């Protein structure tokens, strides 16, 4: 028994799937900012996209990510990754 693919459907789905990296990068920025503790807003305002990376462009990013703040005891990386896993699955299921 073989597998038959409809090439139009396959190409359409692959095209939609090619948008996943940029979708996830924007989503990751939003989630990271949501999980960044706020005192003055400096940390959130200096968390940006550079190329294909999220950059926390402030000196104390490491401390915040290690859970230094009681507002984010898990930091911001772990919750972001967990949410991105869920968002990736949802994105792929829609295709």
mmCIF file with all atom_site columns, N, CA and C in Angstrom, residues 4-73:
data_model
loop_
_atom_site.group_PDB
_atom_site.id
_atom_site.type_symbol
_atom_site.label_atom_id
_atom_site.label_alt_id
_atom_site.label_comp_id
_atom_site.label_asym_id
_atom_site.label_entity_id
_atom_site.label_seq_id
_atom_site.pdbx_PDB_ins_code
_atom_site.Cartn_x
_atom_site.Cartn_y
_atom_site.Cartn_z
_atom_site.occupancy
_atom_site.B_iso_or_equiv
_atom_site.pdbx_formal_charge
_atom_site.auth_seq_id
_atom_site.auth_comp_id
_atom_site.auth_asym_id
_atom_site.auth_atom_id
_atom_site.pdbx_PDB_model_num
ATOM 1   N N  . UNK A 1 4  ? -0.382 8.438  -1.307 1.00 0.00 ? 4  UNK A N  1
ATOM 2   C CA . UNK A 1 4  ? -0.652 9.361  -2.400 1.00 0.00 ? 4  UNK A CA 1
ATOM 3   C C  . UNK A 1 4  ? -0.786 10.766 -1.839 1.00 0.00 ? 4  UNK A C  1
ATOM 4   N N  . UNK A 1 5  ? -0.066 11.695 -2.456 1.00 0.00 ? 5  UNK A N  1
ATOM 5   C CA . UNK A 1 5  ? -0.131 13.087 -2.023 1.00 0.00 ? 5  UNK A CA 1
ATOM 6   C C  . UNK A 1 5  ? -0.740 13.943 -3.122 1.00 0.00 ? 5  UNK A C  1
ATOM 7   N N  . UNK A 1 6  ? -1.584 14.836 -2.739 1.00 0.00 ? 6  UNK A N  1
ATOM 8   C CA . UNK A 1 6  ? -2.097 15.831 -3.654 1.00 0.00 ? 6  UNK A CA 1
ATOM 9   C C  . UNK A 1 6  ? -1.074 16.965 -3.645 1.00 0.00 ? 6  UNK A C  1
ATOM 10  N N  . UNK A 1 7  ? -0.381 17.155 -4.763 1.00 0.00 ? 7  UNK A N  1
ATOM 11  C CA . UNK A 1 7  ? 0.724  18.108 -4.767 1.00 0.00 ? 7  UNK A CA 1
ATOM 12  C C  . UNK A 1 7  ? 0.283  19.545 -4.501 1.00 0.00 ? 7  UNK A C  1
ATOM 13  N N  . UNK A 1 8  ? -0.905 19.935 -4.947 1.00 0.00 ? 8  UNK A N  1
ATOM 14  C CA . UNK A 1 8  ? -1.379 21.294 -4.676 1.00 0.00 ? 8  UNK A CA 1
ATOM 15  C C  . UNK A 1 8  ? -1.602 21.504 -3.182 1.00 0.00 ? 8  UNK A C  1
ATOM 16  N N  . UNK A 1 9  ? -2.224 20.521 -2.550 1.00 0.00 ? 9  UNK A N  1
ATOM 17  C CA . UNK A 1 9  ? -2.482 20.610 -1.117 1.00 0.00 ? 9  UNK A CA 1
ATOM 18  C C  . UNK A 1 9  ? -1.163 20.604 -0.361 1.00 0.00 ? 9  UNK A C  1
ATOM 19  N N  . UNK A 1 10 ? -0.253 19.732 -0.772 1.00 0.00 ? 10 UNK A N  1
ATOM 20  C CA . UNK A 1 10 ? 1.046  19.636 -0.114 1.00 0.00 ? 10 UNK A CA 1
ATOM 21  C C  . UNK A 1 10 ? 1.806  20.960 -0.225 1.00 0.00 ? 10 UNK A C  1
ATOM 22  N N  . UNK A 1 11 ? 1.858  21.531 -1.418 1.00 0.00 ? 11 UNK A N  1
ATOM 23  C CA . UNK A 1 11 ? 2.565  22.796 -1.623 1.00 0.00 ? 11 UNK A CA 1
ATOM 24  C C  . UNK A 1 11 ? 1.922  23.914 -0.812 1.00 0.00 ? 11 UNK A C  1
ATOM 25  N N  . UNK A 1 12 ? 0.613  23.934 -0.763 1.00 0.00 ? 12 UNK A N  1
ATOM 26  C CA . UNK A 1 12 ? -0.102 24.948 0.003  1.00 0.00 ? 12 UNK A CA 1
ATOM 27  C C  . UNK A 1 12 ? 0.228  24.840 1.489  1.00 0.00 ? 12 UNK A C  1
ATOM 28  N N  . UNK A 1 13 ? 0.242  23.617 1.993  1.00 0.00 ? 13 UNK A N  1
ATOM 29  C CA . UNK A 1 13 ? 0.542  23.420 3.415  1.00 0.00 ? 13 UNK A CA 1
ATOM 30  C C  . UNK A 1 13 ? 1.995  23.756 3.733  1.00 0.00 ? 13 UNK A C  1
ATOM 31  N N  . UNK A 1 14 ? 2.888  23.411 2.825  1.00 0.00 ? 14 UNK A N  1
ATOM 32  C CA . UNK A 1 14 ? 4.299  23.739 3.049  1.00 0.00 ? 14 UNK A CA 1
ATOM 33  C C  . UNK A 1 14 ? 4.513  25.250 3.025  1.00 0.00 ? 14 UNK A C  1
ATOM 34  N N  . UNK A 1 15 ? 3.781  25.952 2.167  1.00 0.00 ? 15 UNK A N  1
ATOM 35  C CA . UNK A 1 15 ? 3.890  27.408 2.123  1.00 0.00 ? 15 UNK A CA 1
ATOM 36  C C  . UNK A 1 15 ? 3.407  28.006 3.447  1.00 0.00 ? 15 UNK A C  1
ATOM 37  N N  . UNK A 1 16 ? 2.293  27.497 3.970  1.00 0.00 ? 16 UNK A N  1
ATOM 38  C CA . UNK A 1 16 ? 1.787  27.980 5.257  1.00 0.00 ? 16 UNK A CA 1
ATOM 39  C C  . UNK A 1 16 ? 2.778  27.665 6.378  1.00 0.00 ? 16 UNK A C  1
ATOM 40  N N  . UNK A 1 17 ? 3.368  26.494 6.307  1.00 0.00 ? 17 UNK A N  1
ATOM 41  C CA . UNK A 1 17 ? 4.326  26.075 7.319  1.00 0.00 ? 17 UNK A CA 1
ATOM 42  C C  . UNK A 1 17 ? 5.593  26.931 7.286  1.00 0.00 ? 17 UNK A C  1
ATOM 43  N N  . UNK A 1 18 ? 5.932  27.467 6.131  1.00 0.00 ? 18 UNK A N  1
ATOM 44  C CA . UNK A 1 18 ? 7.135  28.292 6.030  1.00 0.00 ? 18 UNK A CA 1
ATOM 45  C C  . UNK A 1 18 ? 6.993  29.589 6.834  1.00 0.00 ? 18 UNK A C  1
ATOM 46  N N  . UNK A 1 19 ? 5.775  29.970 7.167  1.00 0.00 ? 19 UNK A N  1
ATOM 47  C CA . UNK A 1 19 ? 5.552  31.157 7.979  1.00 0.00 ? 19 UNK A CA 1
ATOM 48  C C  . UNK A 1 19 ? 5.733  30.925 9.471  1.00 0.00 ? 19 UNK A C  1
ATOM 49  N N  . UNK A 1 20 ? 5.925  29.677 9.861  1.00 0.00 ? 20 UNK A N  1
ATOM 50  C CA . UNK A 1 20 ? 6.031  29.341 11.281 1.00 0.00 ? 20 UNK A CA 1
ATOM 51  C C  . UNK A 1 20 ? 7.193  30.043 11.987 1.00 0.00 ? 20 UNK A C  1
ATOM 52  N N  . UNK A 1 21 ? 8.402  30.065 11.442 1.00 0.00 ? 21 UNK A N  1
ATOM 53  C CA . UNK A 1 21 ? 9.497  30.714 12.178 1.00 0.00 ? 21 UNK A CA 1
ATOM 54  C C  . UNK A 1 21 ? 9.240  32.192 12.494 1.00 0.00 ? 21 UNK A C  1
ATOM 55  N N  . UNK A 1 22 ? 8.761  32.962 11.539 1.00 0.00 ? 22 UNK A N  1
ATOM 56  C CA . UNK A 1 22 ? 8.523  34.384 11.823 1.00 0.00 ? 22 UNK A CA 1
ATOM 57  C C  . UNK A 1 22 ? 7.354  34.553 12.794 1.00 0.00 ? 22 UNK A C  1
ATOM 58  N N  . UNK A 1 23 ? 6.348  33.718 12.671 1.00 0.00 ? 23 UNK A N  1
ATOM 59  C CA . UNK A 1 23 ? 5.216  33.746 13.598 1.00 0.00 ? 23 UNK A CA 1
ATOM 60  C C  . UNK A 1 23 ? 5.706  33.473 15.021 1.00 0.00 ? 23 UNK A C  1
ATOM 61  N N  . UNK A 1 24 ? 6.536  32.436 15.170 1.00 0.00 ? 24 UNK A N  1
ATOM 62  C CA . UNK A 1 24 ? 7.018  32.069 16.498 1.00 0.00 ? 24 UNK A CA 1
ATOM 63  C C  . UNK A 1 24 ? 7.942  33.129 17.084 1.00 0.00 ? 24 UNK A C  1
ATOM 64  N N  . UNK A 1 25 ? 8.742  33.773 16.244 1.00 0.00 ? 25 UNK A N  1
ATOM 65  C CA . UNK A 1 25 ? 9.644  34.809 16.741 1.00 0.00 ? 25 UNK A CA 1
ATOM 66  C C  . UNK A 1 25 ? 8.847  35.980 17.320 1.00 0.00 ? 25 UNK A C  1
ATOM 67  N N  . UNK A 1 26 ? 7.838  36.411 16.598 1.00 0.00 ? 26 UNK A N  1
ATOM 68  C CA . UNK A 1 26 ? 6.991  37.505 17.104 1.00 0.00 ? 26 UNK A CA 1
ATOM 69  C C  . UNK A 1 26 ? 6.245  37.072 18.364 1.00 0.00 ? 26 UNK A C  1
ATOM 70  N N  . UNK A 1 27 ? 5.765  35.845 18.351 1.00 0.00 ? 27 UNK A N  1
ATOM 71  C CA . UNK A 1 27 ? 5.057  35.298 19.503 1.00 0.00 ? 27 UNK A CA 1
ATOM 72  C C  . UNK A 1 27 ? 5.999  35.206 20.706 1.00 0.00 ? 27 UNK A C  1
ATOM 73  N N  . UNK A 1 28 ? 7.227  34.772 20.464 1.00 0.00 ? 28 UNK A N  1
ATOM 74  C CA . UNK A 1 28 ? 8.213  34.642 21.538 1.00 0.00 ? 28 UNK A CA 1
ATOM 75  C C  . UNK A 1 28 ? 8.519  35.995 22.172 1.00 0.00 ? 28 UNK A C  1
ATOM 76  N N  . UNK A 1 29 ? 8.621  37.026 21.356 1.00 0.00 ? 29 UNK A N  1
ATOM 77  C CA . UNK A 1 29 ? 8.875  38.364 21.896 1.00 0.00 ? 29 UNK A CA 1
ATOM 78  C C  . UNK A 1 29 ? 7.739  38.785 22.831 1.00 0.00 ? 29 UNK A C  1
ATOM 79  N N  . UNK A 1 30 ? 6.526  38.599 22.390 1.00 0.00 ? 30 UNK A N  1
ATOM 80  C CA . UNK A 1 30 ? 5.364  38.973 23.200 1.00 0.00 ? 30 UNK A CA 1
ATOM 81  C C  . UNK A 1 30 ? 5.327  38.179 24.506 1.00 0.00 ? 30 UNK A C  1
ATOM 82  N N  . UNK A 1 31 ? 5.536  36.876 24.419 1.00 0.00 ? 31 UNK A N  1
ATOM 83  C CA . UNK A 1 31 ? 5.490  36.024 25.610 1.00 0.00 ? 31 UNK A CA 1
ATOM 84  C C  . UNK A 1 31 ? 6.619  36.379 26.564 1.00 0.00 ? 31 UNK A C  1
ATOM 85  N N  . UNK A 1 32 ? 7.813  36.616 26.025 1.00 0.00 ? 32 UNK A N  1
ATOM 86  C CA . UNK A 1 32 ? 8.955  36.987 26.868 1.00 0.00 ? 32 UNK A CA 1
ATOM 87  C C  . UNK A 1 32 ? 8.665  38.275 27.617 1.00 0.00 ? 32 UNK A C  1
ATOM 88  N N  . UNK A 1 33 ? 8.131  39.258 26.908 1.00 0.00 ? 33 UNK A N  1
ATOM 89  C CA . UNK A 1 33 ? 7.803  40.526 27.561 1.00 0.00 ? 33 UNK A CA 1
ATOM 90  C C  . UNK A 1 33 ? 6.728  40.341 28.631 1.00 0.00 ? 33 UNK A C  1
ATOM 91  N N  . UNK A 1 34 ? 5.746  39.485 28.365 1.00 0.00 ? 34 UNK A N  1
ATOM 92  C CA . UNK A 1 34 ? 4.695  39.227 29.345 1.00 0.00 ? 34 UNK A CA 1
ATOM 93  C C  . UNK A 1 34 ? 5.253  38.576 30.607 1.00 0.00 ? 34 UNK A C  1
ATOM 94  N N  . UNK A 1 35 ? 6.325  37.802 30.457 1.00 0.00 ? 35 UNK A N  1
ATOM 95  C CA . UNK A 1 35 ? 6.925  37.090 31.591 1.00 0.00 ? 35 UNK A CA 1
ATOM 96  C C  . UNK A 1 35 ? 8.099  37.833 32.205 1.00 0.00 ? 35 UNK A C  1
ATOM 97  N N  . UNK A 1 36 ? 8.395  39.022 31.725 1.00 0.00 ? 36 UNK A N  1
ATOM 98  C CA . UNK A 1 36 ? 9.479  39.826 32.281 1.00 0.00 ? 36 UNK A CA 1
ATOM 99  C C  . UNK A 1 36 ? 8.928  40.676 33.421 1.00 0.00 ? 36 UNK A C  1
ATOM 100 N N  . UNK A 1 37 ? 9.550  40.586 34.595 1.00 0.00 ? 37 UNK A N  1
ATOM 101 C CA . UNK A 1 37 ? 9.084  41.387 35.727 1.00 0.00 ? 37 UNK A CA 1
ATOM 102 C C  . UNK A 1 37 ? 9.158  42.885 35.428 1.00 0.00 ? 37 UNK A C  1
ATOM 103 N N  . UNK A 1 38 ? 8.277  43.652 36.057 1.00 0.00 ? 38 UNK A N  1
ATOM 104 C CA . UNK A 1 38 ? 8.227  45.090 35.814 1.00 0.00 ? 38 UNK A CA 1
ATOM 105 C C  . UNK A 1 38 ? 8.468  45.857 37.110 1.00 0.00 ? 38 UNK A C  1
ATOM 106 N N  . UNK A 1 39 ? 9.488  46.690 37.089 1.00 0.00 ? 39 UNK A N  1
ATOM 107 C CA . UNK A 1 39 ? 9.673  47.684 38.147 1.00 0.00 ? 39 UNK A CA 1
ATOM 108 C C  . UNK A 1 39 ? 9.513  49.051 37.490 1.00 0.00 ? 39 UNK A C  1
ATOM 109 N N  . UNK A 1 40 ? 10.384 49.308 36.508 1.00 0.00 ? 40 UNK A N  1
ATOM 110 C CA . UNK A 1 40 ? 10.320 50.589 35.798 1.00 0.00 ? 40 UNK A CA 1
ATOM 111 C C  . UNK A 1 40 ? 9.864  50.424 34.350 1.00 0.00 ? 40 UNK A C  1
ATOM 112 N N  . UNK A 1 41 ? 9.885  49.193 33.843 1.00 0.00 ? 41 UNK A N  1
ATOM 113 C CA . UNK A 1 41 ? 9.553  48.952 32.441 1.00 0.00 ? 41 UNK A CA 1
ATOM 114 C C  . UNK A 1 41 ? 10.775 48.912 31.553 1.00 0.00 ? 41 UNK A C  1
ATOM 115 N N  . UNK A 1 42 ? 11.944 49.180 32.118 1.00 0.00 ? 42 UNK A N  1
ATOM 116 C CA . UNK A 1 42 ? 13.191 49.208 31.340 1.00 0.00 ? 42 UNK A CA 1
ATOM 117 C C  . UNK A 1 42 ? 13.466 47.846 30.693 1.00 0.00 ? 42 UNK A C  1
ATOM 118 N N  . UNK A 1 43 ? 13.285 46.781 31.454 1.00 0.00 ? 43 UNK A N  1
ATOM 119 C CA . UNK A 1 43 ? 13.575 45.441 30.921 1.00 0.00 ? 43 UNK A CA 1
ATOM 120 C C  . UNK A 1 43 ? 12.664 45.106 29.747 1.00 0.00 ? 43 UNK A C  1
ATOM 121 N N  . UNK A 1 44 ? 11.372 45.341 29.892 1.00 0.00 ? 44 UNK A N  1
ATOM 122 C CA . UNK A 1 44 ? 10.441 45.050 28.794 1.00 0.00 ? 44 UNK A CA 1
ATOM 123 C C  . UNK A 1 44 ? 10.748 45.904 27.569 1.00 0.00 ? 44 UNK A C  1
ATOM 124 N N  . UNK A 1 45 ? 11.040 47.168 27.792 1.00 0.00 ? 45 UNK A N  1
ATOM 125 C CA . UNK A 1 45 ? 11.312 48.069 26.673 1.00 0.00 ? 45 UNK A CA 1
ATOM 126 C C  . UNK A 1 45 ? 12.616 47.744 25.950 1.00 0.00 ? 45 UNK A C  1
ATOM 127 N N  . UNK A 1 46 ? 13.505 47.032 26.613 1.00 0.00 ? 46 UNK A N  1
ATOM 128 C CA . UNK A 1 46 ? 14.785 46.697 26.011 1.00 0.00 ? 46 UNK A CA 1
ATOM 129 C C  . UNK A 1 46 ? 14.898 45.225 25.657 1.00 0.00 ? 46 UNK A C  1
ATOM 130 N N  . UNK A 1 47 ? 13.774 44.560 25.554 1.00 0.00 ? 47 UNK A N  1
ATOM 131 C CA . UNK A 1 47 ? 13.709 43.193 25.034 1.00 0.00 ? 47 UNK A CA 1
ATOM 132 C C  . UNK A 1 47 ? 13.203 43.319 23.604 1.00 0.00 ? 47 UNK A C  1
ATOM 133 N N  . UNK A 1 48 ? 14.065 42.950 22.657 1.00 0.00 ? 48 UNK A N  1
ATOM 134 C CA . UNK A 1 48 ? 13.799 43.233 21.245 1.00 0.00 ? 48 UNK A CA 1
ATOM 135 C C  . UNK A 1 48 ? 14.157 42.041 20.364 1.00 0.00 ? 48 UNK A C  1
ATOM 136 N N  . UNK A 1 49 ? 13.722 42.130 19.119 1.00 0.00 ? 49 UNK A N  1
ATOM 137 C CA . UNK A 1 49 ? 14.136 41.159 18.109 1.00 0.00 ? 49 UNK A CA 1
ATOM 138 C C  . UNK A 1 49 ? 15.338 41.741 17.373 1.00 0.00 ? 49 UNK A C  1
ATOM 139 N N  . UNK A 1 50 ? 16.402 40.952 17.297 1.00 0.00 ? 50 UNK A N  1
ATOM 140 C CA . UNK A 1 50 ? 17.565 41.305 16.480 1.00 0.00 ? 50 UNK A CA 1
ATOM 141 C C  . UNK A 1 50 ? 17.847 40.116 15.573 1.00 0.00 ? 50 UNK A C  1
ATOM 142 N N  . UNK A 1 51 ? 17.613 40.324 14.280 1.00 0.00 ? 51 UNK A N  1
ATOM 143 C CA . UNK A 1 51 ? 17.771 39.205 13.344 1.00 0.00 ? 51 UNK A CA 1
ATOM 144 C C  . UNK A 1 51 ? 16.734 38.146 13.636 1.00 0.00 ? 51 UNK A C  1
ATOM 145 N N  . UNK A 1 52 ? 17.198 36.961 13.988 1.00 0.00 ? 52 UNK A N  1
ATOM 146 C CA . UNK A 1 52 ? 16.267 35.877 14.312 1.00 0.00 ? 52 UNK A CA 1
ATOM 147 C C  . UNK A 1 52 ? 16.347 35.493 15.793 1.00 0.00 ? 52 UNK A C  1
ATOM 148 N N  . UNK A 1 53 ? 16.690 36.464 16.637 1.00 0.00 ? 53 UNK A N  1
ATOM 149 C CA . UNK A 1 53 ? 16.832 36.209 18.070 1.00 0.00 ? 53 UNK A CA 1
ATOM 150 C C  . UNK A 1 53 ? 16.055 37.233 18.888 1.00 0.00 ? 53 UNK A C  1
ATOM 151 N N  . UNK A 1 54 ? 15.663 36.801 20.071 1.00 0.00 ? 54 UNK A N  1
ATOM 152 C CA . UNK A 1 54 ? 15.107 37.713 21.068 1.00 0.00 ? 54 UNK A CA 1
ATOM 153 C C  . UNK A 1 54 ? 16.288 38.117 21.947 1.00 0.00 ? 54 UNK A C  1
ATOM 154 N N  . UNK A 1 55 ? 16.497 39.406 22.091 1.00 0.00 ? 55 UNK A N  1
ATOM 155 C CA . UNK A 1 55 ? 17.628 39.909 22.867 1.00 0.00 ? 55 UNK A CA 1
ATOM 156 C C  . UNK A 1 55 ? 17.100 40.718 24.044 1.00 0.00 ? 55 UNK A C  1
ATOM 157 N N  . UNK A 1 56 ? 17.536 40.337 25.234 1.00 0.00 ? 56 UNK A N  1
ATOM 158 C CA . UNK A 1 56 ? 17.236 41.101 26.440 1.00 0.00 ? 56 UNK A CA 1
ATOM 159 C C  . UNK A 1 56 ? 18.429 42.020 26.648 1.00 0.00 ? 56 UNK A C  1
ATOM 160 N N  . UNK A 1 57 ? 18.292 43.227 26.150 1.00 0.00 ? 57 UNK A N  1
ATOM 161 C CA . UNK A 1 57 ? 19.416 44.156 26.036 1.00 0.00 ? 57 UNK A CA 1
ATOM 162 C C  . UNK A 1 57 ? 19.525 45.062 27.273 1.00 0.00 ? 57 UNK A C  1
ATOM 163 N N  . UNK A 1 58 ? 19.805 44.427 28.412 1.00 0.00 ? 58 UNK A N  1
ATOM 164 C CA . UNK A 1 58 ? 20.016 45.161 29.656 1.00 0.00 ? 58 UNK A CA 1
ATOM 165 C C  . UNK A 1 58 ? 20.880 44.296 30.563 1.00 0.00 ? 58 UNK A C  1
ATOM 166 N N  . UNK A 1 59 ? 21.630 44.934 31.431 1.00 0.00 ? 59 UNK A N  1
ATOM 167 C CA . UNK A 1 59 ? 22.677 44.265 32.211 1.00 0.00 ? 59 UNK A CA 1
ATOM 168 C C  . UNK A 1 59 ? 22.174 43.175 33.152 1.00 0.00 ? 59 UNK A C  1
ATOM 169 N N  . UNK A 1 60 ? 20.976 43.308 33.662 1.00 0.00 ? 60 UNK A N  1
ATOM 170 C CA . UNK A 1 60 ? 20.496 42.375 34.684 1.00 0.00 ? 60 UNK A CA 1
ATOM 171 C C  . UNK A 1 60 ? 19.558 41.297 34.134 1.00 0.00 ? 60 UNK A C  1
ATOM 172 N N  . UNK A 1 61 ? 19.592 41.069 32.833 1.00 0.00 ? 61 UNK A N  1
ATOM 173 C CA . UNK A 1 61 ? 18.721 40.054 32.211 1.00 0.00 ? 61 UNK A CA 1
ATOM 174 C C  . UNK A 1 61 ? 18.964 38.666 32.802 1.00 0.00 ? 61 UNK A C  1
ATOM 175 N N  . UNK A 1 62 ? 20.218 38.321 32.987 1.00 0.00 ? 62 UNK A N  1
ATOM 176 C CA . UNK A 1 62 ? 20.545 37.005 33.541 1.00 0.00 ? 62 UNK A CA 1
ATOM 177 C C  . UNK A 1 62 ? 19.938 36.783 34.913 1.00 0.00 ? 62 UNK A C  1
ATOM 178 N N  . UNK A 1 63 ? 20.021 37.782 35.760 1.00 0.00 ? 63 UNK A N  1
ATOM 179 C CA . UNK A 1 63 ? 19.455 37.656 37.112 1.00 0.00 ? 63 UNK A CA 1
ATOM 180 C C  . UNK A 1 63 ? 17.945 37.477 37.055 1.00 0.00 ? 63 UNK A C  1
ATOM 181 N N  . UNK A 1 64 ? 17.283 38.278 36.223 1.00 0.00 ? 64 UNK A N  1
ATOM 182 C CA . UNK A 1 64 ? 15.823 38.137 36.114 1.00 0.00 ? 64 UNK A CA 1
ATOM 183 C C  . UNK A 1 64 ? 15.455 36.762 35.577 1.00 0.00 ? 64 UNK A C  1
ATOM 184 N N  . UNK A 1 65 ? 16.219 36.277 34.612 1.00 0.00 ? 65 UNK A N  1
ATOM 185 C CA . UNK A 1 65 ? 15.911 34.975 34.017 1.00 0.00 ? 65 UNK A CA 1
ATOM 186 C C  . UNK A 1 65 ? 16.191 33.827 34.982 1.00 0.00 ? 65 UNK A C  1
ATOM 187 N N  . UNK A 1 66 ? 17.019 34.071 35.974 1.00 0.00 ? 66 UNK A N  1
ATOM 188 C CA . UNK A 1 66 ? 17.304 33.048 36.997 1.00 0.00 ? 66 UNK A CA 1
ATOM 189 C C  . UNK A 1 66 ? 16.280 33.063 38.126 1.00 0.00 ? 66 UNK A C  1
ATOM 190 N N  . UNK A 1 67 ? 15.296 33.961 38.034 1.00 0.00 ? 67 UNK A N  1
ATOM 191 C CA . UNK A 1 67 ? 14.238 33.985 39.027 1.00 0.00 ? 67 UNK A CA 1
ATOM 192 C C  . UNK A 1 67 ? 14.467 34.946 40.174 1.00 0.00 ? 67 UNK A C  1
ATOM 193 N N  . UNK A 1 68 ? 15.344 35.917 39.988 1.00 0.00 ? 68 UNK A N  1
ATOM 194 C CA . UNK A 1 68 ? 15.659 36.887 41.045 1.00 0.00 ? 68 UNK A CA 1
ATOM 195 C C  . UNK A 1 68 ? 14.424 37.649 41.517 1.00 0.00 ? 68 UNK A C  1
ATOM 196 N N  . UNK A 1 69 ? 13.527 37.947 40.617 1.00 0.00 ? 69 UNK A N  1
ATOM 197 C CA . UNK A 1 69 ? 12.328 38.711 40.966 1.00 0.00 ? 69 UNK A CA 1
ATOM 198 C C  . UNK A 1 69 ? 11.204 37.779 41.417 1.00 0.00 ? 69 UNK A C  1
ATOM 199 N N  . UNK A 1 70 ? 10.523 38.178 42.462 1.00 0.00 ? 70 UNK A N  1
ATOM 200 C CA . UNK A 1 70 ? 9.366  37.385 42.918 1.00 0.00 ? 70 UNK A CA 1
ATOM 201 C C  . UNK A 1 70 ? 8.215  37.454 41.917 1.00 0.00 ? 70 UNK A C  1
ATOM 202 N N  . UNK A 1 71 ? 8.243  38.432 41.001 1.00 0.00 ? 71 UNK A N  1
ATOM 203 C CA . UNK A 1 71 ? 7.205  38.527 39.966 1.00 0.00 ? 71 UNK A CA 1
ATOM 204 C C  . UNK A 1 71 ? 7.349  37.423 38.928 1.00 0.00 ? 71 UNK A C  1
ATOM 205 N N  . UNK A 1 72 ? 8.553  36.915 38.777 1.00 0.00 ? 72 UNK A N  1
ATOM 206 C CA . UNK A 1 72 ? 8.808  35.848 37.785 1.00 0.00 ? 72 UNK A CA 1
ATOM 207 C C  . UNK A 1 72 ? 9.821  34.860 38.353 1.00 0.00 ? 72 UNK A C  1
ATOM 208 N N  . UNK A 1 73 ? 9.396  34.035 39.316 1.00 0.00 ? 73 UNK A N  1
ATOM 209 C CA . UNK A 1 73 ? 10.343 33.117 39.958 1.00 0.00 ? 73 UNK A CA 1
ATOM 210 C C  . UNK A 1 73 ? 10.938 32.069 39.017 1.00 0.00 ? 73 UNK A C  1
#
